[in-house]
């Protein structure tokens, strides 16, 4: 099947409305929809076809509570880096939807996968983590196509998270994601709307 303008129009619509979501409804996501999102990640590109992403769906209430505590501590520490008006803006931001989001995903990168036999990562081993990021982005776009929002929680201390989940030593935390139906929708990034940082165009230079 050849790609056409209608494919581009649909993709552009999904990309424009794919935004980091932190205001979630508590409505559950149906298991069959979650399975579609899981299968969407199967189409993500990976260096050497290593497919290093490892996903854990976090249902345990104690684990979730520990993750919320981790975020709160890291967020309080991060707030100390700002002064004056910027500090006030920072503390006013809602930077996590962990409490409301019905689905939490801990996404890890296996830094020593058997798959791929090392192809493409001998000089740039970080390509494994980049591959996991592409899988997360693929999930993000697929979720948006289902009107599901994704929030990437990056204000975390990864070391205790690794210990908390008792994962193999060669697994590194790449992303902690919240999924759910957005309480509000917008095609403008939340940080842009809140006056923290406006969108800037991609730097692209011909050399």
PDB file of C-alpha atoms in Angstrom:
ATOM      1  CA  UNK A   1       0.000   0.000   0.000  1.00  0.00           C
ATOM      2  CA  UNK A   2       1.397   3.362  -0.981  1.00  0.00           C
ATOM      3  CA  UNK A   3       1.398   6.213   1.502  1.00  0.00           C
ATOM      4  CA  UNK A   4      -0.641   9.252   0.551  1.00  0.00           C
ATOM      5  CA  UNK A   5      -1.704  12.703   1.679  1.00  0.00           C
ATOM      6  CA  UNK A   6      -4.459  11.325   3.913  1.00  0.00           C
ATOM      7  CA  UNK A   7      -1.836   9.357   5.856  1.00  0.00           C
ATOM      8  CA  UNK A   8       0.189  12.505   6.384  1.00  0.00           C
ATOM      9  CA  UNK A   9      -2.867  14.497   7.450  1.00  0.00           C
ATOM     10  CA  UNK A  10      -3.789  11.865  10.033  1.00  0.00           C
ATOM     11  CA  UNK A  11      -0.225  11.616  11.319  1.00  0.00           C
ATOM     12  CA  UNK A  12       0.177  15.384  11.557  1.00  0.00           C
ATOM     13  CA  UNK A  13      -3.058  15.582  13.526  1.00  0.00           C
ATOM     14  CA  UNK A  14      -1.812  12.945  15.963  1.00  0.00           C
ATOM     15  CA  UNK A  15       1.557  14.691  16.342  1.00  0.00           C
ATOM     16  CA  UNK A  16      -0.004  18.110  16.906  1.00  0.00           C
ATOM     17  CA  UNK A  17      -2.257  16.788  19.670  1.00  0.00           C
ATOM     18  CA  UNK A  18       0.411  14.584  21.272  1.00  0.00           C
ATOM     19  CA  UNK A  19       1.192  16.545  24.395  1.00  0.00           C
ATOM     20  CA  UNK A  20       2.658  15.708  27.771  1.00  0.00           C
ATOM     21  CA  UNK A  21      -0.407  15.177  29.950  1.00  0.00           C
ATOM     22  CA  UNK A  22      -0.492  15.735  33.696  1.00  0.00           C
ATOM     23  CA  UNK A  23      -4.211  16.226  34.253  1.00  0.00           C
ATOM     24  CA  UNK A  24      -5.889  12.846  33.959  1.00  0.00           C
ATOM     25  CA  UNK A  25      -9.337  11.418  34.430  1.00  0.00           C
ATOM     26  CA  UNK A  26      -9.316   8.354  36.658  1.00  0.00           C
ATOM     27  CA  UNK A  27     -11.330   6.288  34.139  1.00  0.00           C
ATOM     28  CA  UNK A  28      -9.622   2.950  33.430  1.00  0.00           C
ATOM     29  CA  UNK A  29      -8.115   2.042  30.068  1.00  0.00           C
ATOM     30  CA  UNK A  30      -9.590  -1.144  28.632  1.00  0.00           C
ATOM     31  CA  UNK A  31      -7.191  -4.120  28.554  1.00  0.00           C
ATOM     32  CA  UNK A  32      -7.630  -4.595  24.802  1.00  0.00           C
ATOM     33  CA  UNK A  33      -6.607  -0.970  24.205  1.00  0.00           C
ATOM     34  CA  UNK A  34      -3.545  -1.398  26.404  1.00  0.00           C
ATOM     35  CA  UNK A  35      -2.699  -4.479  24.373  1.00  0.00           C
ATOM     36  CA  UNK A  36      -2.882  -2.419  21.184  1.00  0.00           C
ATOM     37  CA  UNK A  37      -0.459   0.091  22.712  1.00  0.00           C
ATOM     38  CA  UNK A  38       1.868  -2.730  23.708  1.00  0.00           C
ATOM     39  CA  UNK A  39       1.786  -4.092  20.169  1.00  0.00           C
ATOM     40  CA  UNK A  40       2.426  -0.615  18.759  1.00  0.00           C
ATOM     41  CA  UNK A  41       5.801  -0.634  20.518  1.00  0.00           C
ATOM     42  CA  UNK A  42       6.674  -3.739  18.496  1.00  0.00           C
ATOM     43  CA  UNK A  43       6.959  -1.458  15.448  1.00  0.00           C
ATOM     44  CA  UNK A  44       9.488   0.910  17.035  1.00  0.00           C
ATOM     45  CA  UNK A  45      12.960   1.058  15.447  1.00  0.00           C
ATOM     46  CA  UNK A  46      15.864  -0.337  17.428  1.00  0.00           C
ATOM     47  CA  UNK A  47      19.616  -0.370  16.891  1.00  0.00           C
ATOM     48  CA  UNK A  48      20.638  -3.720  15.444  1.00  0.00           C
ATOM     49  CA  UNK A  49      17.057  -4.862  16.071  1.00  0.00           C
ATOM     50  CA  UNK A  50      18.140  -5.272  19.704  1.00  0.00           C
ATOM     51  CA  UNK A  51      14.735  -4.144  21.043  1.00  0.00           C
ATOM     52  CA  UNK A  52      16.158  -3.303  24.477  1.00  0.00           C
ATOM     53  CA  UNK A  53      13.042  -1.803  26.058  1.00  0.00           C
ATOM     54  CA  UNK A  54      11.546  -3.620  29.041  1.00  0.00           C
ATOM     55  CA  UNK A  55       8.132  -2.442  30.260  1.00  0.00           C
ATOM     56  CA  UNK A  56       6.629  -3.018  33.697  1.00  0.00           C
ATOM     57  CA  UNK A  57       2.958  -2.107  34.231  1.00  0.00           C
ATOM     58  CA  UNK A  58       2.819  -0.927  37.828  1.00  0.00           C
ATOM     59  CA  UNK A  59      -0.412  -2.000  39.508  1.00  0.00           C
ATOM     60  CA  UNK A  60       0.829  -2.517  43.073  1.00  0.00           C
ATOM     61  CA  UNK A  61      -0.456   0.288  45.316  1.00  0.00           C
ATOM     62  CA  UNK A  62       2.650   0.302  47.518  1.00  0.00           C
ATOM     63  CA  UNK A  63       4.958   0.605  44.523  1.00  0.00           C
ATOM     64  CA  UNK A  64       2.896   3.479  43.193  1.00  0.00           C
ATOM     65  CA  UNK A  65       2.959   5.231  46.545  1.00  0.00           C
ATOM     66  CA  UNK A  66       6.742   4.856  46.699  1.00  0.00           C
ATOM     67  CA  UNK A  67       7.039   6.365  43.234  1.00  0.00           C
ATOM     68  CA  UNK A  68       4.871   9.336  44.233  1.00  0.00           C
ATOM     69  CA  UNK A  69       7.094   9.875  47.275  1.00  0.00           C
ATOM     70  CA  UNK A  70      10.192   9.670  45.086  1.00  0.00           C
ATOM     71  CA  UNK A  71       8.760  12.324  42.784  1.00  0.00           C
ATOM     72  CA  UNK A  72       7.755  14.619  45.640  1.00  0.00           C
ATOM     73  CA  UNK A  73      11.240  14.507  47.150  1.00  0.00           C
ATOM     74  CA  UNK A  74      12.964  15.042  43.796  1.00  0.00           C
ATOM     75  CA  UNK A  75      10.565  17.845  42.918  1.00  0.00           C
ATOM     76  CA  UNK A  76      11.186  19.647  46.212  1.00  0.00           C
ATOM     77  CA  UNK A  77      14.924  19.415  45.585  1.00  0.00           C
ATOM     78  CA  UNK A  78      14.544  20.674  42.019  1.00  0.00           C
ATOM     79  CA  UNK A  79      12.528  23.675  43.229  1.00  0.00           C
ATOM     80  CA  UNK A  80      15.524  24.920  45.212  1.00  0.00           C
ATOM     81  CA  UNK A  81      17.374  25.580  41.945  1.00  0.00           C
ATOM     82  CA  UNK A  82      15.107  28.545  41.133  1.00  0.00           C
ATOM     83  CA  UNK A  83      14.708  31.981  42.649  1.00  0.00           C
ATOM     84  CA  UNK A  84      12.150  34.740  42.586  1.00  0.00           C
ATOM     85  CA  UNK A  85       9.486  34.699  39.902  1.00  0.00           C
ATOM     86  CA  UNK A  86      10.869  31.525  38.313  1.00  0.00           C
ATOM     87  CA  UNK A  87      10.629  29.718  41.662  1.00  0.00           C
ATOM     88  CA  UNK A  88       7.015  30.826  42.060  1.00  0.00           C
ATOM     89  CA  UNK A  89       6.195  29.621  38.562  1.00  0.00           C
ATOM     90  CA  UNK A  90       7.916  26.299  39.222  1.00  0.00           C
ATOM     91  CA  UNK A  91       6.015  25.560  42.411  1.00  0.00           C
ATOM     92  CA  UNK A  92       2.743  26.433  40.660  1.00  0.00           C
ATOM     93  CA  UNK A  93       3.313  23.879  37.917  1.00  0.00           C
ATOM     94  CA  UNK A  94       1.638  20.490  38.059  1.00  0.00           C
ATOM     95  CA  UNK A  95       4.538  18.282  37.021  1.00  0.00           C
ATOM     96  CA  UNK A  96       3.078  14.836  37.595  1.00  0.00           C
ATOM     97  CA  UNK A  97      -0.250  13.109  37.081  1.00  0.00           C
ATOM     98  CA  UNK A  98       0.847  10.042  39.025  1.00  0.00           C
ATOM     99  CA  UNK A  99      -1.959  10.192  41.592  1.00  0.00           C
ATOM    100  CA  UNK A 100      -4.805  10.342  39.074  1.00  0.00           C
ATOM    101  CA  UNK A 101      -3.449   8.344  36.121  1.00  0.00           C
ATOM    102  CA  UNK A 102      -4.963   4.841  35.957  1.00  0.00           C
ATOM    103  CA  UNK A 103      -1.907   3.287  34.293  1.00  0.00           C
ATOM    104  CA  UNK A 104       1.744   3.571  35.295  1.00  0.00           C
ATOM    105  CA  UNK A 105       4.532   2.120  33.149  1.00  0.00           C
ATOM    106  CA  UNK A 106       8.145   1.825  34.222  1.00  0.00           C
ATOM    107  CA  UNK A 107      10.211   1.578  31.044  1.00  0.00           C
ATOM    108  CA  UNK A 108      13.742   0.241  31.277  1.00  0.00           C
ATOM    109  CA  UNK A 109      16.626  -0.169  28.864  1.00  0.00           C
ATOM    110  CA  UNK A 110      18.489  -3.476  28.924  1.00  0.00           C
ATOM    111  CA  UNK A 111      22.068  -2.302  28.420  1.00  0.00           C
ATOM    112  CA  UNK A 112      23.321  -5.798  27.605  1.00  0.00           C
ATOM    113  CA  UNK A 113      20.656  -7.480  25.470  1.00  0.00           C
ATOM    114  CA  UNK A 114      21.440 -10.707  23.657  1.00  0.00           C
ATOM    115  CA  UNK A 115      19.298  -9.538  20.752  1.00  0.00           C
ATOM    116  CA  UNK A 116      21.159  -7.710  18.010  1.00  0.00           C
ATOM    117  CA  UNK A 117      24.528  -9.265  18.897  1.00  0.00           C
ATOM    118  CA  UNK A 118      25.996  -5.800  19.429  1.00  0.00           C
ATOM    119  CA  UNK A 119      25.249  -4.568  15.906  1.00  0.00           C
ATOM    120  CA  UNK A 120      25.376  -0.776  15.599  1.00  0.00           C
ATOM    121  CA  UNK A 121      26.228  -0.037  19.206  1.00  0.00           C
ATOM    122  CA  UNK A 122      29.925  -0.776  19.508  1.00  0.00           C
ATOM    123  CA  UNK A 123      30.975   2.869  19.221  1.00  0.00           C
ATOM    124  CA  UNK A 124      27.728   4.399  20.484  1.00  0.00           C
ATOM    125  CA  UNK A 125      26.291   2.153  23.210  1.00  0.00           C
ATOM    126  CA  UNK A 126      23.838   4.915  24.090  1.00  0.00           C
ATOM    127  CA  UNK A 127      21.916   3.838  20.973  1.00  0.00           C
ATOM    128  CA  UNK A 128      20.226   1.245  23.192  1.00  0.00           C
ATOM    129  CA  UNK A 129      18.657   3.965  25.347  1.00  0.00           C
ATOM    130  CA  UNK A 130      17.781   5.949  22.223  1.00  0.00           C
ATOM    131  CA  UNK A 131      15.999   2.872  20.906  1.00  0.00           C
ATOM    132  CA  UNK A 132      13.924   2.700  24.076  1.00  0.00           C
ATOM    133  CA  UNK A 133      13.033   6.366  23.644  1.00  0.00           C
ATOM    134  CA  UNK A 134      11.764   5.671  20.117  1.00  0.00           C
ATOM    135  CA  UNK A 135       9.609   2.885  21.545  1.00  0.00           C
ATOM    136  CA  UNK A 136       8.195   5.298  24.118  1.00  0.00           C
ATOM    137  CA  UNK A 137       7.473   7.854  21.403  1.00  0.00           C
ATOM    138  CA  UNK A 138       5.773   5.185  19.286  1.00  0.00           C
ATOM    139  CA  UNK A 139       3.601   4.307  22.280  1.00  0.00           C
ATOM    140  CA  UNK A 140       2.903   8.014  22.806  1.00  0.00           C
ATOM    141  CA  UNK A 141       1.619   8.506  19.253  1.00  0.00           C
ATOM    142  CA  UNK A 142      -0.448   5.315  19.379  1.00  0.00           C
ATOM    143  CA  UNK A 143      -1.976   6.436  22.673  1.00  0.00           C
ATOM    144  CA  UNK A 144      -2.903   9.815  21.192  1.00  0.00           C
ATOM    145  CA  UNK A 145      -4.680   8.010  18.334  1.00  0.00           C
ATOM    146  CA  UNK A 146      -6.877   6.426  21.041  1.00  0.00           C
ATOM    147  CA  UNK A 147      -7.419   9.824  22.723  1.00  0.00           C
ATOM    148  CA  UNK A 148      -5.216   8.627  25.585  1.00  0.00           C
ATOM    149  CA  UNK A 149      -2.698  10.978  27.125  1.00  0.00           C
ATOM    150  CA  UNK A 150       0.820  10.150  28.267  1.00  0.00           C
ATOM    151  CA  UNK A 151       2.854  11.962  30.887  1.00  0.00           C
ATOM    152  CA  UNK A 152       6.597  11.313  31.173  1.00  0.00           C
ATOM    153  CA  UNK A 153       7.739  11.774  34.770  1.00  0.00           C
ATOM    154  CA  UNK A 154      11.414  12.718  34.683  1.00  0.00           C
ATOM    155  CA  UNK A 155      11.681  14.342  38.114  1.00  0.00           C
ATOM    156  CA  UNK A 156      12.757  11.158  39.866  1.00  0.00           C
ATOM    157  CA  UNK A 157      15.829   9.750  41.570  1.00  0.00           C
ATOM    158  CA  UNK A 158      16.501   6.648  39.430  1.00  0.00           C
ATOM    159  CA  UNK A 159      18.770   4.786  41.867  1.00  0.00           C
ATOM    160  CA  UNK A 160      16.091   4.013  44.494  1.00  0.00           C
ATOM    161  CA  UNK A 161      13.625   3.262  41.697  1.00  0.00           C
ATOM    162  CA  UNK A 162      15.950   0.547  40.430  1.00  0.00           C
ATOM    163  CA  UNK A 163      16.248  -0.888  43.919  1.00  0.00           C
ATOM    164  CA  UNK A 164      12.499  -0.629  44.504  1.00  0.00           C
ATOM    165  CA  UNK A 165      11.657  -2.703  41.430  1.00  0.00           C
ATOM    166  CA  UNK A 166      14.576  -5.098  41.995  1.00  0.00           C
ATOM    167  CA  UNK A 167      15.440  -5.204  38.287  1.00  0.00           C
ATOM    168  CA  UNK A 168      18.597  -6.760  36.814  1.00  0.00           C
ATOM    169  CA  UNK A 169      21.771  -4.711  37.216  1.00  0.00           C
ATOM    170  CA  UNK A 170      21.991  -4.113  33.466  1.00  0.00           C
ATOM    171  CA  UNK A 171      18.541  -2.482  33.330  1.00  0.00           C
ATOM    172  CA  UNK A 172      18.503   1.333  33.459  1.00  0.00           C
ATOM    173  CA  UNK A 173      15.379   3.416  34.007  1.00  0.00           C
ATOM    174  CA  UNK A 174      14.604   5.360  30.839  1.00  0.00           C
ATOM    175  CA  UNK A 175      11.081   6.569  31.491  1.00  0.00           C
ATOM    176  CA  UNK A 176       8.291   6.438  34.037  1.00  0.00           C
ATOM    177  CA  UNK A 177       5.026   7.020  32.199  1.00  0.00           C
ATOM    178  CA  UNK A 178       1.501   7.876  33.295  1.00  0.00           C
ATOM    179  CA  UNK A 179      -1.319   6.941  30.922  1.00  0.00           C
ATOM    180  CA  UNK A 180      -4.966   7.923  31.025  1.00  0.00           C
ATOM    181  CA  UNK A 181      -7.707   9.904  29.369  1.00  0.00           C
ATOM    182  CA  UNK A 182      -6.886  13.634  29.597  1.00  0.00           C
ATOM    183  CA  UNK A 183      -9.021  15.812  31.843  1.00  0.00           C
ATOM    184  CA  UNK A 184      -8.424  18.557  29.271  1.00  0.00           C
ATOM    185  CA  UNK A 185      -7.011  18.617  25.750  1.00  0.00           C
ATOM    186  CA  UNK A 186      -4.944  21.195  23.908  1.00  0.00           C
ATOM    187  CA  UNK A 187      -2.650  21.324  20.908  1.00  0.00           C
ATOM    188  CA  UNK A 188      -0.329  23.667  22.831  1.00  0.00           C
ATOM    189  CA  UNK A 189       2.266  22.303  25.275  1.00  0.00           C
ATOM    190  CA  UNK A 190       1.306  22.811  28.920  1.00  0.00           C
ATOM    191  CA  UNK A 191       4.561  24.626  29.733  1.00  0.00           C
ATOM    192  CA  UNK A 192       3.907  26.993  26.843  1.00  0.00           C
ATOM    193  CA  UNK A 193       0.400  27.708  28.100  1.00  0.00           C
ATOM    194  CA  UNK A 194       1.672  28.276  31.630  1.00  0.00           C
ATOM    195  CA  UNK A 195       4.307  30.773  30.539  1.00  0.00           C
ATOM    196  CA  UNK A 196       7.351  28.637  31.358  1.00  0.00           C
ATOM    197  CA  UNK A 197       8.739  28.057  27.877  1.00  0.00           C
ATOM    198  CA  UNK A 198       7.254  28.707  24.466  1.00  0.00           C
ATOM    199  CA  UNK A 199       7.780  26.356  21.561  1.00  0.00           C
ATOM    200  CA  UNK A 200      10.865  26.996  19.458  1.00  0.00           C
ATOM    201  CA  UNK A 201      11.483  25.827  15.922  1.00  0.00           C
ATOM    202  CA  UNK A 202      13.831  22.950  15.188  1.00  0.00           C
ATOM    203  CA  UNK A 203      17.418  24.026  14.530  1.00  0.00           C
ATOM    204  CA  UNK A 204      18.225  22.722  11.055  1.00  0.00           C
ATOM    205  CA  UNK A 205      21.369  23.879   9.286  1.00  0.00           C
ATOM    206  CA  UNK A 206      22.719  22.964   5.848  1.00  0.00           C
ATOM    207  CA  UNK A 207      26.496  22.552   6.060  1.00  0.00           C
TER     208      UNK A 207
END
